[in-house]
Backbone as a printed PyTorch tensor [residue, N CA C, xyz], in Angstrom:
tensor([[[-43.8190,  -7.7770,  30.0070],
         [-43.3490,  -6.7730,  28.9770],
         [-42.3880,  -6.1860,  30.4670]],

        [[-41.8990,  -5.6560,  30.0250],
         [-40.0290,  -4.8260,  30.5960],
         [-40.2980,  -3.2490,  30.2900]],

        [[-40.4940,  -2.2080,  31.2200],
         [-40.2480,  -0.9030,  30.6980],
         [-39.0760,  -0.4530,  30.7520]],

        [[-38.5660,   0.6980,  30.5150],
         [-37.3510,   1.0920,  30.4360],
         [-37.3420,   2.7160,  30.8450]],

        [[-36.6380,   2.9600,  32.0920],
         [-37.6480,   4.6360,  32.8450],
         [-36.2250,   5.2980,  31.6670]],

        [[-36.4530,   6.3840,  31.0940],
         [-35.1040,   6.8700,  30.4920],
         [-35.0460,   8.3690,  31.0580]],

        [[-35.9820,   8.6780,  32.2140],
         [-35.7770,   9.6670,  33.2300],
         [-34.4510,  10.1870,  33.6140]],

        [[-33.8370,  10.7770,  33.8430],
         [-32.7030,  11.5770,  33.9280],
         [-31.8880,  11.4000,  35.3460]],

        [[-30.8900,  10.6860,  35.5330],
         [-30.7410,  10.5240,  37.0850],
         [-30.3020,  11.5320,  38.1210]],

        [[-31.0230,  11.3300,  38.7630],
         [-30.9060,  13.3330,  40.2500],
         [-30.0920,  12.5060,  40.9260]],

        [[-29.5590,  14.1140,  41.4930],
         [-28.5700,  14.1370,  42.2530],
         [-29.1560,  14.0900,  43.5680]],

        [[-28.3010,  13.2370,  44.4790],
         [-28.9300,  13.7010,  46.0890],
         [-28.8270,  14.8330,  46.3750]],

        [[-29.9830,  15.4280,  47.1440],
         [-29.2370,  16.9300,  48.2900],
         [-28.2170,  16.8050,  49.2300]],

        [[-27.5570,  14.9860,  49.0420],
         [-26.7300,  14.9150,  50.3030],
         [-25.2420,  14.9870,  49.4820]],

        [[-25.3000,  15.0670,  48.4830],
         [-23.6480,  14.8360,  47.9480],
         [-23.0380,  15.8370,  47.4230]],

        [[-22.1890,  15.3520,  48.2190],
         [-21.1220,  16.7350,  48.6680],
         [-20.0810,  17.5290,  47.6780]],

        [[-19.6510,  18.5120,  47.7530],
         [-18.5890,  19.1210,  46.2620],
         [-17.9150,  18.2280,  45.7430]],

        [[-17.1790,  17.6090,  46.7090],
         [-16.0040,  16.0700,  46.1540],
         [-16.8050,  15.6140,  45.3320]],

        [[-17.8400,  15.0290,  45.5350],
         [-18.3740,  13.8210,  44.7570],
         [-18.5810,  14.8740,  43.0890]],

        [[-19.2600,  15.7880,  43.1700],
         [-19.6850,  16.6340,  41.8620],
         [-18.4450,  17.2540,  41.4570]],

        [[-17.2410,  17.4420,  42.0930],
         [-16.4730,  17.7900,  41.7990],
         [-15.0200,  16.7350,  40.8770]],

        [[-15.4330,  15.2070,  41.0960],
         [-15.0330,  14.1660,  40.5140],
         [-16.0840,  13.9060,  39.4620]],

        [[-17.2360,  14.1460,  39.5040],
         [-17.7940,  14.1580,  38.1090],
         [-17.7450,  14.5630,  37.6180]],

        [[-17.1510,  16.2550,  37.7960],
         [-16.9340,  17.4500,  36.5070],
         [-15.6980,  16.6890,  36.1030]],

        [[-14.7730,  16.2180,  36.5660],
         [-13.6280,  16.0350,  36.3290],
         [-13.2630,  14.7340,  35.1430]],

        [[-14.2840,  13.6820,  35.6700],
         [-14.5070,  12.4830,  34.8890],
         [-15.0850,  13.0040,  33.4580]],

        [[-15.9390,  13.8440,  33.6150],
         [-16.8470,  14.5770,  32.2150],
         [-16.1100,  15.0780,  31.4870]],

        [[-14.7820,  16.6650,  31.9610],
         [-13.1940,  16.4810,  31.3680],
         [-12.6190,  15.6930,  30.6110]],

        [[-12.5530,  14.7580,  31.2840],
         [-11.3400,  13.4910,  30.7970],
         [-12.1440,  13.0490,  29.4600]],

        [[-14.0140,  12.4770,  29.8100],
         [-14.2550,  11.6880,  28.9740],
         [-14.0560,  12.9300,  27.5400]],

        [[-14.2790,  14.5010,  27.6850],
         [-14.2940,  14.9310,  26.2520],
         [-13.0070,  15.3830,  25.8670]],

        [[-12.3750,  15.0340,  26.9200],
         [-10.9330,  14.9400,  26.4260],
         [-10.4850,  13.9960,  25.4550]],

        [[-10.8290,  12.7980,  25.8580],
         [-10.6060,  11.6030,  24.6960],
         [-11.3390,  11.6410,  23.6860]],

        [[-12.6760,  12.2740,  24.0060],
         [-13.1060,  12.6880,  22.5430],
         [-12.8600,  13.8320,  21.4170]],

        [[-12.0530,  14.3910,  21.7480],
         [-11.0790,  15.1390,  21.4560],
         [-10.3300,  14.9300,  20.2370]],

        [[ -9.2140,  13.7220,  21.8050],
         [ -8.6200,  13.1780,  21.0470],
         [ -8.3470,  12.2240,  19.8120]],

        [[ -9.6320,  11.5620,  19.5730],
         [-10.4250,  10.8090,  19.1110],
         [-10.5070,  11.4540,  17.4530]],

        [[-11.1080,  12.5590,  17.5110],
         [-11.1840,  13.3140,  16.8020],
         [-10.0800,  13.4580,  15.4710]],

        [[ -8.3620,  13.1080,  16.2360],
         [ -7.5940,  13.7590,  15.4660],
         [ -7.2130,  12.5760,  14.3370]],

        [[ -6.6830,  12.9720,  13.2380],
         [ -6.5060,  12.4920,  11.7910],
         [ -5.5250,  10.6470,  12.3270]],

        [[ -6.8200,   9.7150,  12.8050],
         [ -5.9910,   8.3130,  12.6750],
         [ -4.7680,   8.3720,  11.5180]],

        [[ -3.7530,   7.4890,  11.6990],
         [ -2.9450,   7.3480,  10.7380],
         [ -2.6660,   6.7100,   9.4520]],

        [[ -2.6380,   6.6780,   9.0790],
         [ -2.5950,   6.3080,   7.1110],
         [ -2.4830,   4.5370,   7.2310]],

        [[ -3.4200,   3.8580,   7.6880],
         [ -2.9530,   2.3950,   7.6440],
         [ -3.3230,   1.6580,   5.6640]],

        [[ -1.5380,   1.6720,   5.1950],
         [ -1.9860,   0.5510,   3.6220],
         [ -1.5500,  -0.0670,   3.8050]],

        [[ -2.2580,  -1.0930,   3.0310],
         [ -2.0580,  -2.0840,   2.4740],
         [ -0.9720,  -2.5730,   1.7570]],

        [[ -0.4370,  -3.6170,   1.5390],
         [  0.7770,  -4.0360,   1.3390],
         [  0.8880,  -3.9640,  -0.2320]],

        [[ -0.6220,  -3.7380,  -1.0580],
         [ -0.8740,  -3.5810,  -2.7490],
         [ -0.4750,  -1.8660,  -2.5130]],

        [[ -0.7300,  -0.7630,  -1.7830],
         [ -0.6150,   0.1820,  -1.9830],
         [  0.3940,   1.2200,  -1.8020]],

        [[  1.0850,   0.1120,  -0.5220],
         [  2.6590,   1.0920,  -0.1790],
         [  3.8590,   0.0530,  -1.7710]],

        [[  3.0250,  -0.7470,  -2.3150],
         [  3.8030,  -1.2310,  -3.7090],
         [  3.4790,  -0.5750,  -4.1560]],

        [[  2.6210,   0.0830,  -4.8230],
         [  1.8910,   1.3280,  -5.7630],
         [  3.0810,   1.8100,  -5.4240]],

        [[  2.9320,   2.9410,  -4.2850],
         [  3.4050,   4.4310,  -3.8020],
         [  4.7930,   3.8440,  -4.3380]],

        [[  5.2390,   2.5810,  -4.7760],
         [  7.3050,   2.4050,  -5.0620],
         [  6.7750,   2.3520,  -6.9790]],

        [[  5.7340,   2.8080,  -7.3490],
         [  6.3740,   2.1910,  -8.5140],
         [  5.0690,   3.2980,  -9.4510]],

        [[  5.3600,   4.8180,  -8.9630],
         [  4.2840,   5.8990,  -9.3710],
         [  4.5410,   6.4010, -10.8430]],

        [[  5.4450,   6.1710, -11.0950],
         [  5.9820,   6.2770, -12.6420],
         [  5.6110,   5.3820, -13.3130]],

        [[  4.6540,   5.7420, -14.8860],
         [  4.4460,   4.5080, -15.7700],
         [  5.9050,   4.1440, -16.7710]],

        [[  6.9330,   4.4940, -16.3160],
         [  7.9690,   4.2700, -17.2230],
         [  8.8170,   3.2410, -15.8550]],

        [[  8.3420,   2.9220, -14.9300],
         [  9.3010,   2.3000, -13.8380],
         [  8.0540,   0.9640, -14.0940]],

        [[  6.3760,   0.8840, -14.3510],
         [  5.7000,  -0.3260, -14.3970],
         [  5.9360,  -0.5170, -15.5800]],

        [[  6.0200,  -0.2370, -16.8670],
         [  6.3830,  -0.4690, -18.2780],
         [  8.0030,  -0.9910, -18.3740]],

        [[  8.9610,  -0.7190, -16.9620],
         [ 10.1190,  -1.0850, -16.8350],
         [  9.8060,  -2.9320, -16.2280]],

        [[  9.2230,  -2.9840, -15.6940],
         [  8.6550,  -4.2520, -15.3740],
         [  7.8710,  -4.9760, -16.2020]],

        [[  7.2670,  -4.4810, -17.3720],
         [  6.5370,  -5.1250, -17.8030],
         [  7.0350,  -5.9000, -19.0200]],

        [[  8.3520,  -5.2410, -19.2250],
         [  9.5280,  -5.0810, -20.5180],
         [ 10.1860,  -6.0960, -19.5650]],

        [[ 10.7260,  -6.4480, -18.4220],
         [ 11.5300,  -7.0690, -17.8900],
         [ 10.6170,  -8.5990, -17.3580]],

        [[  9.8500,  -8.5190, -16.8200],
         [  8.6240,  -9.6080, -17.3190],
         [  9.2930, -10.6800, -19.0280]],

        [[  8.5380,  -9.9210, -19.7470],
         [  9.0770, -10.1360, -20.9240],
         [ 10.5610, -10.5930, -21.3060]],

        [[ 11.5680, -10.1250, -21.3700],
         [ 12.3740, -10.6650, -21.4460],
         [ 13.1350, -11.7480, -20.6190]],

        [[ 12.4380, -12.1260, -19.2650],
         [ 12.7900, -13.1840, -18.6820],
         [ 11.7790, -14.1840, -19.0970]],

        [[ 11.0710, -13.9780, -19.2900],
         [ 10.0810, -15.0880, -19.6720],
         [ 10.9110, -15.8570, -21.3000]],

        [[ 11.1250, -14.5110, -22.2650],
         [ 12.3420, -15.0080, -23.4380],
         [ 12.6480, -16.0140, -23.3020]],

        [[ 13.6350, -15.2350, -22.1800],
         [ 14.7560, -15.9490, -21.5910],
         [ 14.4170, -17.5520, -21.7200]],

        [[ 13.3320, -17.9450, -20.7640],
         [ 12.9470, -19.0800, -20.4380],
         [ 12.3780, -19.5880, -21.6790]],

        [[ 11.5530, -19.2630, -22.5540],
         [ 10.9600, -19.6460, -23.3420],
         [ 12.3850, -19.9940, -25.2060]],

        [[ 12.8510, -19.1970, -25.0790],
         [ 13.9170, -19.5300, -26.3670],
         [ 14.8980, -20.5860, -25.5980]],

        [[ 14.6840, -21.4190, -24.6150],
         [ 15.8220, -22.6820, -24.0870],
         [ 16.1760, -23.6570, -24.7910]],

        [[ 16.5940, -24.5180, -25.1080],
         [ 17.1660, -25.5150, -26.0610],
         [ 16.7480, -26.4250, -25.0730]],

        [[ 16.3850, -27.7480, -25.7730],
         [ 15.2790, -28.7680, -24.8660],
         [ 16.3620, -29.1540, -23.5600]],

        [[ 17.4540, -29.8050, -23.6240],
         [ 18.0000, -29.9350, -22.3430],
         [ 18.9270, -28.7130, -21.2230]],

        [[ 18.2900, -27.3270, -21.5160],
         [ 18.6710, -26.6850, -20.9390],
         [ 17.4730, -25.8750, -20.0060]],

        [[ 16.3270, -26.5300, -20.4760],
         [ 14.9540, -25.1260, -20.2830],
         [ 15.3850, -24.8580, -18.4150]],

        [[ 15.5500, -25.5300, -17.5680],
         [ 15.4910, -25.0520, -16.3420],
         [ 16.9080, -24.3670, -16.2220]],

        [[ 17.8480, -24.2360, -16.6730],
         [ 18.9820, -23.8350, -16.3140],
         [ 18.8080, -22.4750, -16.6880]],

        [[ 18.1440, -21.8910, -17.9850],
         [ 17.2320, -20.8560, -18.6500],
         [ 16.3710, -20.3210, -18.2400]],

        [[ 15.6120, -20.8320, -17.3910],
         [ 14.1740, -21.0820, -16.4730],
         [ 14.8760, -19.8980, -15.5940]],

        [[ 15.6380, -20.7310, -14.6260],
         [ 17.0100, -20.0650, -13.5650],
         [ 17.4100, -18.6760, -14.0310]],

        [[ 17.6000, -18.5610, -14.9830],
         [ 18.5870, -17.3960, -15.4040],
         [ 17.7230, -16.1860, -15.7080]],

        [[ 16.1710, -17.1470, -15.8950],
         [ 15.2070, -15.4050, -15.8690],
         [ 14.8120, -15.0480, -14.9360]],

        [[ 15.2440, -14.8480, -13.8160],
         [ 14.8430, -14.5120, -12.5820],
         [ 16.1690, -13.4810, -12.8390]],

        [[ 17.4000, -13.8250, -12.5470],
         [ 18.4680, -12.3660, -12.4720],
         [ 17.8150, -11.5990, -13.7180]],

        [[ 17.6550, -12.0460, -14.8330],
         [ 17.4720, -11.1840, -16.1500],
         [ 16.0550, -10.0380, -15.3980]],

        [[ 15.2560, -10.8510, -15.1200],
         [ 13.9510,  -9.5180, -14.7960],
         [ 14.1570,  -8.3200, -14.1300]],

        [[ 15.2320,  -9.4170, -12.4200],
         [ 15.7200,  -8.0440, -11.8040],
         [ 16.9050,  -7.1840, -12.2670]],

        [[ 17.2250,  -7.4150, -12.9720],
         [ 18.3620,  -6.9030, -14.0170],
         [ 17.9600,  -5.4900, -14.7980]],

        [[ 16.4170,  -5.6060, -14.9140],
         [ 15.9840,  -4.4680, -15.7500],
         [ 14.8750,  -3.7480, -14.8490]],

        [[ 14.4570,  -4.4970, -13.8180],
         [ 13.1300,  -4.3270, -13.1530],
         [ 13.6910,  -3.2720, -12.2340]],

        [[ 14.9750,  -3.6620, -11.4330],
         [ 15.1880,  -2.6270, -10.3710],
         [ 16.1680,  -1.3510, -10.5700]],

        [[ 16.6340,  -1.6890, -12.0790],
         [ 17.2300,  -0.1210, -12.6670],
         [ 16.3420,   0.6790, -12.6140]],

        [[ 14.8910,   0.3460, -13.0210],
         [ 13.8700,   1.2880, -13.2880],
         [ 13.5720,   2.3030, -11.9310]],

        [[ 13.6850,   1.4740, -10.5280],
         [ 13.7160,   2.1590,  -9.5250],
         [ 14.3860,   3.4240,  -9.2640]],

        [[ 15.6560,   2.9350,  -9.6430],
         [ 16.8120,   3.3950,  -9.4220],
         [ 16.7410,   4.6910,  -9.9600]],

        [[ 16.8420,   4.5400, -11.5070],
         [ 16.6020,   5.5170, -12.6830],
         [ 15.4920,   6.4200, -12.4330]],

        [[ 14.2870,   5.8120, -12.4240],
         [ 12.8450,   6.6690, -12.7590],
         [ 12.3580,   7.1220, -11.5880]],

        [[ 12.1180,   6.3300, -10.4070],
         [ 11.7380,   6.3500,  -9.1620],
         [ 12.3000,   7.5930,  -8.3170]],

        [[ 13.6510,   7.0540,  -7.8690],
         [ 14.7330,   7.2450,  -7.5910],
         [ 14.3260,   6.3560,  -5.6970]],

        [[ 13.8450,   5.4000,  -6.0030],
         [ 13.3750,   5.1160,  -4.7160],
         [ 14.3510,   3.1650,  -4.6420]],

        [[ 13.9120,   2.5410,  -3.4490],
         [ 14.5680,   1.3800,  -3.3580],
         [ 13.0640,   0.2850,  -4.0660]],

        [[ 13.6080,  -0.4730,  -4.4310],
         [ 12.9100,  -1.5200,  -5.0460],
         [ 11.9060,  -2.1010,  -3.3250]],

        [[ 10.3440,  -2.2550,  -3.8840],
         [ 10.2370,  -2.8460,  -2.4870],
         [ 10.6530,  -4.4890,  -1.9920]],

        [[ 11.2340,  -4.9800,  -2.9490],
         [ 11.3740,  -6.8800,  -2.7120],
         [ 12.5030,  -6.4360,  -1.7730]],

        [[ 13.6540,  -5.4880,  -1.6220],
         [ 14.4640,  -5.1120,  -0.5400],
         [ 14.0670,  -4.7970,   1.0550]],

        [[ 12.9440,  -4.8640,   1.0110],
         [ 12.2590,  -4.8480,   2.6290],
         [ 10.7260,  -5.7710,   2.6170]],

        [[ 10.3070,  -6.1850,   1.5070],
         [  9.0590,  -7.0240,   1.8880],
         [  8.7770,  -7.9850,   0.3790]],

        [[  9.5130,  -9.0550,   0.5800],
         [  9.5890, -10.0230,  -1.0510],
         [  8.5110, -10.5620,  -1.5630]],

        [[  7.4760, -10.9180,  -0.6460],
         [  6.3020, -11.3530,  -0.4370],
         [  5.3620, -10.6420,  -1.2860]],

        [[  5.6260,  -9.1070,  -0.9320],
         [  4.4910,  -8.0840,  -1.1830],
         [  5.0740,  -7.4250,  -2.6410]],

        [[  6.5120,  -7.5070,  -2.9370],
         [  7.2810,  -7.4770,  -4.2640],
         [  6.5340,  -8.4520,  -5.3480]],

        [[  6.8400,  -9.5690,  -4.6340],
         [  6.3670, -10.6560,  -5.6060],
         [  4.7760, -10.9130,  -6.4340]],

        [[  4.3210, -10.3990,  -5.4450],
         [  2.7600, -10.5000,  -6.1250],
         [  2.1230,  -9.0360,  -6.3760]],

        [[  2.7150,  -8.2280,  -5.7200],
         [  2.6960,  -7.0590,  -6.6100],
         [  3.1220,  -6.5880,  -7.9990]],

        [[  4.4850,  -7.5410,  -8.2460],
         [  4.9610,  -7.4270,  -9.7290],
         [  3.6770,  -8.2420, -10.0120]],

        [[  3.1800,  -9.2650, -10.1780],
         [  2.5710, -10.3440, -10.6940],
         [  1.2290,  -9.4120, -11.2750]],

        [[  0.8060,  -8.6030,  -9.9950],
         [ -0.5110,  -8.1820,  -9.8840],
         [ -0.2140,  -7.0120, -11.2070]],

        [[  0.3930,  -5.7090, -10.8060],
         [  0.9010,  -4.6540, -11.2870],
         [  1.0800,  -5.6050, -13.2270]],

        [[  1.9700,  -6.0500, -13.5890],
         [  2.5990,  -6.5790, -15.0760],
         [  1.6570,  -7.2290, -15.3820]],

        [[  0.3220,  -7.8080, -14.8720],
         [ -1.1940,  -8.3780, -15.4840],
         [ -1.7880,  -7.1750, -15.4690]],

        [[ -1.9870,  -6.3920, -14.7310],
         [ -2.9150,  -5.2090, -15.3940],
         [ -2.0840,  -4.3150, -16.2870]],

        [[ -0.7270,  -4.0130, -16.5490],
         [ -0.7960,  -3.2520, -17.3660],
         [ -0.6170,  -3.9500, -18.9320]],

        [[ -0.2780,  -5.1510, -18.9680],
         [ -0.2560,  -5.8470, -20.4650],
         [ -2.3350,  -6.3700, -20.7580]],

        [[ -3.0700,  -5.8140, -19.9080],
         [ -4.5520,  -5.7320, -20.0130],
         [ -5.1040,  -4.7710, -19.9900]],

        [[ -4.4040,  -3.7200, -20.2630],
         [ -4.7960,  -2.2330, -20.8250],
         [ -5.5020,  -1.3580, -19.5970]],

        [[ -4.7960,  -1.3790, -18.2130],
         [ -5.6770,  -1.2490, -16.9740],
         [ -4.3270,  -0.8560, -16.2790]],

        [[ -2.9940,   0.1060, -17.0560],
         [ -2.4800,   1.0930, -16.5560],
         [ -3.1600,   2.4020, -15.6160]],

        [[ -3.8920,   2.8770, -16.4850],
         [ -4.8900,   4.4760, -15.8650],
         [ -5.2830,   4.0940, -14.7170]],

        [[ -6.1400,   2.7460, -14.2400],
         [ -6.7680,   2.2720, -13.0440],
         [ -5.4780,   2.7080, -12.2660]],

        [[ -4.0460,   1.8930, -12.6110],
         [ -3.0010,   1.8960, -11.1160],
         [ -2.7760,   3.4000, -11.2530]],

        [[ -2.3320,   4.1480, -12.4740],
         [ -2.7820,   5.3830, -12.2730],
         [ -3.6250,   6.4040, -11.2750]],

        [[ -4.9260,   6.5500, -11.2830],
         [ -5.8600,   6.6340, -10.5820],
         [ -5.7200,   6.3370,  -8.7670]],

        [[ -5.4320,   5.0200,  -9.1110],
         [ -4.8550,   4.4230,  -7.4990],
         [ -4.0760,   5.3480,  -6.7410]],

        [[ -2.4230,   5.1790,  -7.4660],
         [ -1.8100,   5.6750,  -7.1770],
         [ -2.1250,   7.7890,  -6.9400]],

        [[ -2.7800,   8.2430,  -7.9770],
         [ -2.9050,   9.3390,  -7.0800],
         [ -3.9070,   9.5060,  -6.0450]],

        [[ -4.8170,   8.5090,  -6.1460],
         [ -5.3220,   8.7980,  -4.7760],
         [ -4.7830,   8.7650,  -3.3820]],

        [[ -3.9040,   7.6580,  -3.7430],
         [ -3.3650,   7.4830,  -2.3950],
         [ -2.1580,   8.9160,  -2.8210]],

        [[ -1.6890,   8.9190,  -3.3310],
         [ -0.8230,  10.6530,  -2.9370],
         [ -1.2930,  11.9280,  -2.4510]],

        [[ -2.6630,  12.0480,  -2.8580],
         [ -3.9940,  12.6320,  -2.2680],
         [ -3.8570,  12.5180,  -0.4080]],

        [[ -4.5070,  11.3810,  -0.5980],
         [ -4.7840,  10.8590,   1.1300],
         [ -3.3230,  11.1340,   2.1610]],

        [[ -2.5370,  10.7650,   1.5850],
         [ -0.9190,  10.6120,   2.3710],
         [ -0.6200,  12.7380,   2.3390]],

        [[ -1.2550,  13.4900,   1.2800],
         [ -1.0650,  14.7480,   1.5030],
         [ -2.1580,  15.2570,   2.8180]],

        [[ -2.8990,  15.0090,   2.4300],
         [ -4.1300,  15.0820,   3.1180],
         [ -3.9120,  14.9850,   4.6230]],

        [[ -3.0430,  14.1390,   4.8760],
         [ -2.9240,  13.5280,   6.4370],
         [ -1.7560,  14.4600,   6.7630]],

        [[ -1.1910,  14.6020,   6.0990],
         [  0.5450,  15.4810,   6.2960],
         [ -0.4610,  16.5360,   6.1320]],

        [[ -0.8210,  17.2820,   5.9670],
         [ -1.5450,  18.4420,   6.4130],
         [ -1.9500,  18.7950,   7.5800]],

        [[ -3.2710,  17.9300,   7.9750],
         [ -3.6630,  17.1420,   9.1530],
         [ -2.7090,  17.7420,  10.3880]],

        [[ -1.3870,  17.0650,  10.1130],
         [ -0.3830,  17.5960,  11.4230],
         [ -0.0860,  18.3640,  11.7720]]])
């Protein structure tokens, strides 16, 4: 059976003042490191959170829903021989409605200009949540993110 001695280490009487001074300096450095780690860490946002912060207004989110509806209607109403062409035409139809909602309502740049993968995934997820009646969840998360960012800005 192994026992652990939990007694405090003792300093021998032969320790010099230089050793004691070095120990105090090391303790002060450790204390300063602890104080620095107590400072708020920068907020790490997921791509979904960044996407939501670009869609803070319900009018922008509903603009994206309307844009997706128009794009799908463009593809769905294609005559039999022109389905591919009309489906491809749905892409610019979507962007011609969704992007102006950023410029008009949000006064920001669409996420697709900086992160196209996050924009595509975010559009699909947000639109699905909107059409299934979960806009309130989106609004709550956006408010939560705004509060978090405001708190972090106040701490600086």
